[in-house]
Short mmCIF file of C-alpha atoms and ligand atoms in Angstrom, two decimals:
data_model
loop_
_atom_site.label_atom_id
_atom_site.label_comp_id
_atom_site.label_asym_id
_atom_site.label_seq_id
_atom_site.Cartn_x
_atom_site.Cartn_y
_atom_site.Cartn_z
CA MET J 15 -20.93 -0.80 -18.77
CA ASP J 16 -23.88 -1.88 -20.87
CA VAL J 17 -23.32 -2.54 -24.17
CA ARG J 18 -25.10 0.88 -25.66
CA GLN J 19 -22.50 2.99 -23.82
CA MET J 20 -19.92 0.32 -25.40
CA PHE J 21 -20.96 1.18 -29.05
CA ARG J 22 -21.27 4.62 -28.65
CA LYS J 23 -17.65 4.93 -27.38
CA ARG J 24 -17.04 2.77 -30.63
CA VAL J 25 -18.67 5.31 -32.81
CA LYS J 26 -16.88 7.92 -30.72
CA SER J 27 -13.59 6.61 -31.35
CA SER J 28 -14.22 5.71 -34.87
CA LEU J 29 -13.10 2.31 -34.48
CA VAL J 30 -13.74 -0.23 -37.86
CA ALA J 31 -17.28 -2.06 -37.72
CA ALA J 32 -15.30 -5.13 -38.25
CA SER J 33 -13.95 -5.35 -35.10
CA LEU J 34 -16.85 -5.01 -32.69
CA ALA J 35 -16.93 -8.61 -31.73
CA ALA J 36 -13.42 -8.66 -30.89
CA PHE J 37 -14.10 -5.72 -28.92
CA VAL J 38 -16.82 -7.19 -26.61
CA VAL J 39 -14.99 -9.86 -26.01
CA THR J 40 -11.66 -8.42 -25.07
CA THR J 41 -13.38 -5.83 -22.90
CA ALA J 42 -14.90 -8.51 -20.64
CA ALA J 43 -11.34 -9.61 -20.23
CA GLN J 44 -10.22 -6.24 -18.91
CA THR J 45 -9.28 -5.90 -15.35
CA PRO J 46 -12.53 -4.59 -13.49
CA ILE J 47 -11.89 -1.36 -11.65
CA GLY J 48 -14.29 0.08 -9.02
CA ALA J 49 -13.53 3.63 -7.27
CA PRO J 50 -13.16 3.12 -3.67
CA LYS J 51 -15.27 4.02 -0.62
CA ASN J 52 -15.65 8.06 -0.51
CA LYS J 53 -17.56 9.95 2.09
CA TYR J 54 -17.25 13.18 0.55
CA SER J 55 -19.13 14.20 -2.83
CA PRO J 56 -17.89 15.36 -5.95
CA ALA J 57 -18.76 18.44 -5.27
CA ASP J 58 -15.87 18.46 -2.18
CA ASP J 59 -14.03 17.38 -4.76
CA VAL J 60 -14.08 20.44 -6.90
CA LYS J 61 -14.32 22.85 -4.47
CA LEU J 62 -10.90 21.38 -2.70
CA GLY J 63 -9.08 21.12 -5.86
CA LEU J 64 -10.00 25.00 -6.93
CA GLU J 65 -8.98 26.02 -3.44
CA ALA J 66 -5.72 23.86 -3.57
CA ALA J 67 -4.98 25.06 -7.45
CA GLN J 68 -5.54 28.63 -6.46
CA GLN J 69 -2.57 28.31 -3.96
CA VAL J 70 -0.47 26.41 -6.20
CA GLU J 71 -0.95 29.23 -9.25
CA GLN J 72 0.27 31.63 -6.45
CA GLU J 73 3.10 29.64 -5.88
CA LEU J 74 4.54 27.74 -8.48
CA PRO J 75 5.86 29.50 -12.00
CA VAL J 76 2.54 28.47 -13.75
CA MET J 77 3.18 29.14 -17.87
CA ARG J 78 0.68 31.53 -19.40
CA ASP J 79 2.02 30.56 -22.61
CA PRO J 80 -1.23 29.76 -25.24
CA GLN J 81 0.57 27.25 -27.25
CA VAL J 82 1.71 25.12 -24.61
CA ASN J 83 -1.24 25.27 -22.43
CA GLY J 84 -3.76 25.10 -25.75
CA TYR J 85 -1.48 21.99 -26.43
CA LEU J 86 -2.00 20.26 -23.30
CA SER J 87 -5.81 21.45 -23.13
CA ALA J 88 -6.19 19.25 -26.40
CA ILE J 89 -4.55 16.24 -25.54
CA GLY J 90 -6.56 16.52 -22.04
CA ARG J 91 -9.66 17.44 -23.71
CA ARG J 92 -9.52 14.20 -25.60
CA LEU J 93 -8.68 12.22 -22.52
CA VAL J 94 -11.49 13.55 -20.47
CA GLU J 95 -14.03 12.45 -23.50
CA SER J 96 -12.73 8.92 -22.99
CA ILE J 97 -13.22 8.55 -19.42
CA PRO J 98 -15.82 5.69 -19.01
CA PRO J 99 -19.21 6.88 -18.54
CA GLU J 100 -19.14 5.12 -14.95
CA PHE J 101 -16.47 7.41 -13.68
CA GLN J 102 -17.53 10.79 -14.99
CA HIS J 103 -18.43 13.51 -12.93
CA PRO J 104 -20.12 16.04 -15.07
CA GLU J 105 -19.35 18.59 -12.15
CA PHE J 106 -15.80 18.29 -12.11
CA ARG J 107 -13.85 21.27 -13.76
CA TYR J 108 -11.06 19.89 -16.06
CA SER J 109 -8.09 22.13 -16.75
CA PHE J 110 -4.58 21.53 -18.02
CA THR J 111 -1.66 24.30 -17.21
CA GLY J 112 1.91 24.16 -17.70
CA VAL J 113 4.24 24.81 -15.03
CA ASN J 114 7.56 26.30 -15.96
CA LEU J 115 9.85 23.91 -14.26
CA ARG J 116 12.85 21.33 -15.55
CA GLU J 117 11.64 18.27 -14.03
CA ILE J 118 9.54 15.53 -15.57
CA ASN J 119 6.51 15.75 -13.25
CA ALA J 120 2.64 16.29 -12.78
CA PHE J 121 -0.02 16.56 -10.72
CA ALA J 122 -3.87 16.64 -10.59
CA LEU J 123 -5.83 17.83 -7.93
CA PRO J 124 -9.26 16.45 -6.71
CA GLY J 125 -11.94 17.52 -9.13
CA GLY J 126 -9.72 17.93 -12.10
CA PRO J 127 -7.03 20.69 -12.21
CA MET J 128 -4.16 19.28 -13.50
CA PHE J 129 -0.60 20.86 -13.64
CA ILE J 130 1.99 19.71 -16.13
CA TYR J 131 5.85 20.78 -15.40
CA ARG J 132 7.45 22.15 -18.82
CA GLY J 133 10.23 19.08 -18.46
CA MET J 134 7.68 16.47 -18.94
CA ILE J 135 6.86 17.80 -22.31
CA GLU J 136 10.50 18.41 -23.17
CA LYS J 137 11.59 14.88 -22.25
CA ALA J 138 8.92 13.26 -23.60
CA HIS J 139 9.58 10.94 -26.84
CA ASN J 140 6.16 11.31 -28.32
CA GLU J 141 2.87 12.66 -27.28
CA GLY J 142 1.92 9.19 -26.34
CA GLU J 143 4.26 9.52 -23.37
CA VAL J 144 2.91 12.87 -22.27
CA ALA J 145 -0.77 11.60 -22.93
CA GLY J 146 0.24 8.54 -20.50
CA VAL J 147 1.04 10.50 -17.43
CA MET J 148 -2.03 12.74 -18.20
CA ALA J 149 -4.40 9.77 -18.22
CA HIS J 150 -2.74 8.13 -15.50
CA GLU J 151 -3.18 11.78 -13.42
CA LEU J 152 -6.62 12.02 -14.43
CA SER J 153 -7.71 8.55 -13.30
CA HIS J 154 -6.88 9.71 -9.95
CA VAL J 155 -9.43 12.63 -10.61
CA ALA J 156 -11.79 10.28 -11.79
CA LEU J 157 -11.52 7.70 -9.23
CA ARG J 158 -11.49 10.49 -7.01
CA HIS J 159 -8.32 9.12 -4.87
CA GLY J 160 -7.75 12.18 -3.10
CA THR J 161 -10.75 12.25 -0.90
CA ALA J 162 -11.34 8.57 -0.90
CA GLN J 163 -7.81 8.34 0.71
CA GLN J 164 -9.48 11.31 2.88
CA THR J 165 -12.24 8.96 3.95
CA LYS J 166 -9.62 6.60 5.41
CA ALA J 167 -7.70 8.97 7.28
CA THR J 168 -8.54 11.50 10.23
CA PRO J 169 -11.54 13.97 9.26
CA TYR J 170 -10.40 17.37 7.99
CA ALA J 171 -12.21 20.43 6.99
CA ILE J 172 -12.15 20.48 3.21
CA GLY J 173 -10.27 24.16 3.58
CA GLN J 174 -7.36 22.00 5.63
CA ILE J 175 -6.89 19.85 3.03
CA ALA J 176 -6.54 22.47 0.51
CA GLY J 177 -3.77 23.83 2.20
CA GLN J 178 -2.11 20.22 3.17
CA ILE J 179 -2.28 19.54 -0.49
CA ALA J 180 -0.85 22.74 -1.82
CA GLY J 181 1.98 22.76 0.99
CA ALA J 182 2.79 19.28 -0.28
CA ILE J 183 3.11 20.40 -3.87
CA ILE J 184 4.59 23.72 -3.54
CA GLY J 185 7.40 22.07 -0.63
CA GLY J 186 8.73 19.64 -3.34
CA ARG J 187 11.45 17.20 -2.17
CA THR J 188 14.52 18.22 -1.52
CA GLY J 189 17.43 16.22 -0.52
CA ASN J 190 17.88 16.25 3.11
CA ILE J 191 14.65 14.73 4.38
CA ILE J 192 15.23 15.14 8.04
CA ALA J 193 15.65 18.81 7.41
CA GLN J 194 13.06 19.05 4.91
CA GLY J 195 10.65 16.21 5.57
CA SER J 196 8.25 16.56 3.06
CA GLN J 197 8.46 13.06 1.68
CA PHE J 198 7.17 11.93 5.09
CA GLY J 199 5.21 15.68 5.87
CA ILE J 200 1.66 15.84 6.60
CA GLY J 201 0.94 17.38 3.42
CA THR J 202 2.31 14.66 1.05
CA TYR J 203 0.43 12.29 3.06
CA PHE J 204 -2.79 13.27 0.97
CA MET J 205 -0.93 13.21 -2.28
CA LYS J 206 1.14 10.28 -2.20
CA PHE J 207 -1.35 7.39 -3.26
CA SER J 208 -1.41 3.66 -2.02
CA ARG J 209 -0.21 1.25 -4.47
CA GLU J 210 -3.97 -0.34 -4.68
CA TYR J 211 -4.76 3.20 -6.01
CA GLU J 212 -1.73 3.47 -8.38
CA LYS J 213 -2.52 0.07 -10.04
CA GLN J 214 -6.21 1.42 -10.50
CA ALA J 215 -5.11 4.71 -12.23
CA ASP J 216 -2.71 2.58 -14.26
CA LEU J 217 -5.36 0.17 -15.42
CA LEU J 218 -8.20 3.13 -16.07
CA GLY J 219 -5.62 5.16 -17.73
CA CYS J 220 -4.78 2.44 -20.30
CA ARG J 221 -8.20 2.20 -21.22
CA ILE J 222 -8.58 5.91 -21.35
CA MET J 223 -5.78 5.87 -23.58
CA ALA J 224 -6.89 3.15 -26.17
CA ALA J 225 -10.36 4.95 -25.95
CA ALA J 226 -8.42 8.40 -26.72
CA GLY J 227 -6.51 7.42 -29.83
CA TYR J 228 -3.24 6.43 -27.72
CA ASP J 229 -1.40 3.26 -27.21
CA PRO J 230 -1.49 2.43 -23.34
CA ARG J 231 2.30 0.95 -23.86
CA ASP J 232 3.41 4.58 -24.07
CA MET J 233 2.38 5.17 -20.22
CA ALA J 234 4.67 2.46 -19.06
CA ASN J 235 7.03 3.83 -21.50
CA VAL J 236 6.69 6.88 -19.80
CA PHE J 237 7.27 5.73 -16.17
CA LYS J 238 10.57 4.30 -17.51
CA THR J 239 11.54 7.77 -19.32
CA ILE J 240 10.74 9.14 -15.59
CA GLN J 241 13.29 6.85 -14.38
CA GLN J 242 15.93 7.41 -16.47
CA GLU J 243 15.90 11.03 -17.36
CA SER J 244 15.30 12.37 -13.66
CA GLY J 245 18.87 12.16 -12.28
CA PRO J 246 20.02 10.79 -9.29
CA GLY J 247 17.74 9.88 -6.81
CA ALA J 248 14.08 8.64 -6.86
CA PRO J 249 12.05 11.33 -8.79
CA GLN J 250 9.34 13.63 -7.44
CA TRP J 251 6.78 11.67 -9.66
CA MET J 252 7.67 8.19 -8.45
CA SER J 253 7.80 9.17 -4.89
CA ASP J 254 4.16 10.56 -5.38
CA HIS J 255 2.77 7.24 -7.64
CA PRO J 256 4.87 4.44 -5.97
CA ASP J 257 5.01 1.25 -8.45
CA PRO J 258 2.71 -1.26 -7.32
CA GLY J 259 5.27 -4.04 -8.63
CA ASN J 260 5.13 -5.14 -12.11
CA ARG J 261 3.95 -1.95 -13.33
CA TYR J 262 5.39 -2.00 -16.98
CA ALA J 263 4.51 -5.35 -17.20
CA TYR J 264 0.96 -5.41 -16.06
CA ILE J 265 0.27 -2.10 -18.14
CA ASN J 266 1.41 -3.98 -21.57
CA GLN J 267 -0.92 -7.19 -20.59
CA GLU J 268 -3.76 -4.79 -19.94
CA ALA J 269 -2.85 -2.80 -23.45
CA GLN J 270 -3.16 -6.52 -25.46
CA LEU J 271 -6.64 -6.80 -23.93
CA LEU J 272 -7.42 -3.35 -25.08
CA ARG J 273 -8.73 -2.13 -28.54
CA VAL J 274 -5.27 -0.06 -29.24
CA PRO J 275 -5.84 2.30 -32.44
CA PRO J 276 -4.04 0.97 -35.79
CA ASN J 277 -2.31 4.06 -35.95
CA PRO J 278 -1.88 5.69 -32.56
CA ARG J 279 -1.02 8.99 -31.70
CA ARG J 280 2.49 9.41 -30.83
CA VAL J 281 4.90 11.78 -32.68
CA THR J 282 2.22 14.30 -33.77
CA PRO J 283 3.29 17.73 -35.68
CA GLU J 284 1.65 19.18 -32.47
CA PHE J 285 4.11 17.19 -30.51
CA GLN J 286 6.79 18.57 -32.57
CA SER J 287 5.78 21.84 -32.84
CA VAL J 288 5.59 22.49 -28.77
CA GLN J 289 8.68 21.21 -28.32
CA GLY J 290 10.37 23.29 -31.07
CA HIS J 291 8.74 26.18 -29.50
CA LEU J 292 9.86 25.74 -25.85
CA ARG J 293 13.39 25.23 -27.23
CA THR J 294 13.38 28.61 -28.15
CA LEU J 295 12.34 29.74 -24.42
CA THR J 296 14.72 30.45 -21.83
CA PRO J 297 15.25 26.71 -19.99
CA ALA J 298 13.16 26.17 -16.99
CA PRO J 299 14.48 26.55 -13.61
CA SER J 300 14.28 23.78 -11.30
CA SER J 301 12.29 23.52 -8.29
CA GLU J 302 14.76 23.64 -6.32
CA GLU J 303 16.08 26.73 -7.27
CA VAL J 304 12.43 28.91 -7.31
CA ALA J 305 12.25 27.47 -3.85
CA ARG J 306 15.43 29.04 -3.00
CA ASN J 307 14.59 32.27 -4.70
CA ARG J 308 11.38 32.16 -2.96
CA ASN J 309 12.82 31.64 0.53
CA ALA J 310 15.34 34.15 -0.48
CA GLY J 311 12.60 36.62 -0.88
CA ARG J 312 10.88 35.77 2.37
CA ASN J 313 14.05 36.31 4.52
CA THR J 314 13.30 38.97 6.98
CA GLY J 315 16.70 38.76 8.85
CA GLY J 316 16.61 37.56 12.44
CA GLY J 317 19.20 34.77 11.95
CA GLY J 318 18.55 31.35 10.57
CA ALA J 319 16.29 32.32 8.25
CA PRO J 320 15.18 29.89 5.13
CA GLY J 321 17.60 30.57 2.37
CA THR J 322 20.71 31.06 4.68
CA PRO J 323 22.80 28.19 6.48
CA PRO J 324 22.21 27.53 10.18
CA SER J 325 24.36 29.66 12.36
CA THR J 326 27.20 27.55 13.54
CA GLY J 327 27.61 29.76 17.18
CA ASN J 328 25.82 29.17 20.04
CA ILE J 329 22.08 28.56 19.98
CA PRO J 330 19.96 30.14 22.98
CA ARG J 331 18.70 26.78 25.31
CA PRO J 332 15.54 25.58 25.18
CA ASP J 333 12.97 27.94 27.44
CA SER J 334 11.42 26.02 30.11
CA ARG J 335 8.34 27.85 29.17
CA PHE J 336 6.20 25.87 26.61
CA THR J 337 3.95 27.20 23.91
CA THR J 338 1.09 25.16 22.38
CA TYR J 339 0.67 24.83 18.83
CA THR J 340 -2.55 23.30 17.10
CA GLU J 341 -1.90 21.65 13.76
CA GLY J 342 -5.11 21.50 11.61
CA ASN J 343 -7.37 19.29 12.87
CA LEU J 344 -4.72 16.52 13.40
CA PHE J 345 -3.30 17.27 16.82
CA ARG J 346 -1.57 19.83 19.20
CA VAL J 347 1.70 20.04 20.56
CA SER J 348 3.48 22.08 23.05
CA VAL J 349 7.25 23.25 22.50
CA PRO J 350 9.52 25.67 24.25
CA SER J 351 8.43 29.19 24.05
CA ASN J 352 11.67 30.08 22.30
CA TRP J 353 11.22 27.68 19.22
CA ARG J 354 9.58 29.10 16.05
CA GLU J 355 6.88 26.97 13.97
CA LEU J 356 8.46 27.01 10.49
CA ALA J 357 5.70 27.65 8.54
CA ASP J 358 7.77 27.22 4.94
CA THR J 359 8.12 23.56 5.22
CA ASN J 360 5.51 21.30 4.99
CA ALA J 361 6.39 18.77 7.60
CA VAL J 362 6.07 21.10 11.02
CA THR J 363 9.59 22.02 12.22
CA PHE J 364 10.23 23.83 15.67
CA ALA J 365 13.48 25.67 16.42
CA PRO J 366 15.12 27.94 17.82
CA ASP J 367 16.75 30.96 16.10
CA GLY J 368 19.78 30.76 14.47
CA ALA J 369 18.85 26.84 14.46
CA TYR J 370 17.76 26.40 11.11
CA GLY J 371 18.26 27.48 7.53
CA SER J 372 19.71 25.81 4.22
CA ILE J 373 22.24 24.17 2.58
CA ASN J 374 22.49 23.41 -1.14
CA GLY J 375 18.70 24.24 -1.37
CA SER J 376 17.80 21.93 1.23
CA SER J 377 16.46 22.90 4.42
CA VAL J 378 18.24 21.84 7.62
CA PHE J 379 18.11 22.39 11.22
CA THR J 380 20.34 21.65 13.85
CA HIS J 381 18.27 21.70 16.94
CA GLY J 382 14.87 21.26 17.44
CA VAL J 383 11.79 18.73 16.64
CA GLU J 384 10.35 17.83 13.34
CA VAL J 385 6.67 16.43 13.41
CA GLY J 386 5.27 14.40 10.67
CA VAL J 387 2.94 11.72 9.16
CA SER J 388 4.15 8.99 6.99
CA ARG J 389 2.08 6.81 4.58
CA ASN J 390 2.38 3.00 5.90
CA GLU J 391 1.63 -0.10 4.62
CA THR J 392 2.78 -2.26 6.91
CA HIS J 393 0.63 -2.67 10.06
CA ASP J 394 3.24 -3.18 12.82
CA LEU J 395 5.05 0.08 14.46
CA GLN J 396 8.57 -1.68 14.55
CA THR J 397 8.68 -2.78 10.84
CA ALA J 398 6.84 1.13 9.97
CA THR J 399 9.55 2.75 12.31
CA ASN J 400 12.54 0.64 10.60
CA GLU J 401 11.07 2.03 7.00
CA LEU J 402 10.77 5.61 7.90
CA ILE J 403 14.36 5.49 9.39
CA GLN J 404 15.54 3.55 6.25
CA ALA J 405 14.26 6.20 4.27
CA LEU J 406 15.78 9.06 6.29
CA ARG J 407 19.34 7.32 5.33
CA GLN J 408 18.44 7.98 1.55
CA SER J 409 19.71 11.36 2.27
CA ASN J 410 21.49 11.18 5.57
CA PRO J 411 24.02 8.09 4.81
CA ARG J 412 25.54 8.23 7.70
CA LEU J 413 22.71 7.69 10.02
CA SER J 414 23.02 5.07 12.33
CA SER J 415 20.84 2.02 12.66
CA PRO J 416 18.45 1.60 15.73
CA GLY J 417 20.33 -0.18 18.53
CA GLY J 418 16.77 -1.24 19.80
CA TYR J 419 13.56 0.40 20.81
CA ASP J 420 11.99 1.59 24.08
CA ARG J 421 8.29 1.91 24.48
CA ALA J 422 6.89 5.58 24.65
CA SER J 423 3.35 6.93 24.90
CA ILE J 424 2.60 9.22 22.60
CA GLY J 425 -0.66 10.92 22.53
CA GLY J 426 -2.23 8.31 24.79
CA ARG J 427 -1.24 5.86 21.79
CA PRO J 428 1.56 3.28 22.42
CA GLY J 429 4.72 4.29 20.80
CA LEU J 430 8.46 3.79 19.90
CA HIS J 431 11.43 5.58 20.97
CA THR J 432 15.18 5.12 19.60
CA VAL J 433 18.10 7.35 19.61
CA LEU J 434 19.93 7.38 16.45
CA SER J 435 23.43 9.22 15.66
CA ASN J 436 24.39 11.24 12.68
CA ILE J 437 26.76 13.66 11.06
CA SER J 438 25.18 17.01 10.58
CA ASP J 439 24.83 18.73 6.83
CA ALA J 440 24.88 22.13 8.73
CA THR J 441 27.79 21.89 10.99
CA GLY J 442 29.77 18.74 9.74
CA GLY J 443 29.62 17.59 13.57
CA GLN J 444 27.90 14.85 15.32
CA GLU J 445 24.12 15.32 16.36
CA VAL J 446 21.95 12.94 18.02
CA ILE J 447 18.27 12.25 16.46
CA ASP J 448 15.63 10.88 18.66
CA VAL J 449 12.95 9.34 17.08
CA TYR J 450 9.32 9.17 18.27
CA THR J 451 6.69 7.09 16.33
CA THR J 452 2.96 5.98 16.98
CA GLN J 453 0.34 4.62 14.56
CA LEU J 454 -2.89 6.63 13.93
CA SER J 455 -6.16 5.03 13.61
CA ASP J 456 -5.82 5.01 9.94
CA GLY J 457 -2.38 3.00 9.91
CA SER J 458 -0.49 5.34 9.00
CA LEU J 459 3.09 6.57 10.97
CA PHE J 460 3.26 9.81 13.18
CA TYR J 461 6.85 10.99 13.99
CA MET J 462 8.42 13.31 16.07
CA LEU J 463 12.50 13.63 15.32
CA GLY J 464 14.22 15.86 17.94
CA VAL J 465 17.78 16.85 16.71
CA ALA J 466 20.43 18.08 19.00
CA PRO J 467 24.40 18.13 18.84
CA ARG J 468 25.89 15.57 20.63
CA ASP J 469 27.58 17.70 22.89
CA GLU J 470 24.32 19.66 23.80
CA TYR J 471 22.36 16.48 23.83
CA SER J 472 22.02 16.27 27.56
CA ALA J 473 20.18 19.68 27.46
CA TYR J 474 17.75 18.40 24.73
CA SER J 475 16.95 14.89 25.56
CA GLY J 476 14.41 15.84 28.19
CA VAL J 477 12.93 18.51 26.17
CA PHE J 478 12.15 16.13 23.55
CA ARG J 479 10.35 13.51 25.94
CA ARG J 480 8.26 16.35 26.95
CA VAL J 481 7.48 17.79 23.70
CA ALA J 482 6.61 14.19 22.43
CA GLY J 483 4.55 13.59 25.68
CA SER J 484 2.72 16.85 25.20
CA ILE J 485 1.08 15.52 21.76
CA GLN J 486 -2.32 15.08 21.71
CA PHE J 487 -4.20 13.61 18.89
CA ALA J 488 -7.89 14.91 17.59
CA LYS J 489 -9.05 11.83 17.76
ZN1 ZN W 517 -0.34 7.89 -9.32
#
């Protein structure tokens, strides 16, 4: 950053002249930020984001309320103008849209589209908190983290990534991970940022906030608000934006290095007015309620449709003939021909009729396999697999621990296999979970979970082995 640009920024944010010297000194002490390596062009970000946004708009209850969207856009514009010049991309198309959902959540897509849940505005203590989440999201966009993450991963066509991202967002995270898989699904892989990127977004977000007239400490505060107000379990936002460690402390520390305006925007009349306006509207539904209604609407019968519990009757035995499915550019897998691919969930599930459905808004399956990819920051397969099982246990508390691992080969890569037991949410009976894992070239964990009731397992273990053996990676 050269001094001329700093000076222009200083005029723009109406800082007092007397502080120029202090400004220069403290600027030099700020934690440096560099956008990560990225093999995509900014134009790719725009294309990808717009495509994903279109799908989001079809699937999520976006608000058409001019007061809400006008308010969010005013905050958004203020923040965008305060992005440091080196991270500005003139071709980006920023937009700020409310979503009529109850949770405290927000997400931004590559190239600029941002969606802010109504619960975020309702639960915020002041405008600075709303701006804090938005500045953090905006920083991911400006640093082009979505496509940078792609750069590290398997090469995908842009159109395919758009679908994956939309799937991750729309699927949301319901209670039962084994069943829904969204926390570990392929789609989520593109939205869940590494801790390194999180810290960058926090630090750049601080800088943007201060330059836009906000107190960066409100970003630290809103993360606390999200934790406190989100009810049981880790909130979706926290799961997509994991805490790099000491988040609250380093944000406050960075704020001390920045020139925070003497009267930062906090409880503004606009903030009070928009909160008052929201109180006059019908309360927003939860994501789970919306997903349930959507799935019920798609229920075409045929047994085991999403929105109804799985059948407790007899499930047809796996066909000995197999059918091959290609999942994006990522992998191919063959499964018994009488299993269906469940496209509504965002990890890929294959199950026979009657063996899948939903209970209390969570998708569950009693027979079949789920295949997905999980972000992994450890470099050893066994530790990564243990972490996956640990995470599965959060929503499946009666899932057993692995007794040990066998070696397995998955798509020509060295893998692990272990057998766990669980109590099925759907039937209350004992079930067996076969876990197969391997690491992809970018280090992420690829997994396959085979699920069958204990008394039918002997008819399934060979099928699971055959499915795992059929997996072929694109590269
Ligand atoms: Zn983040």
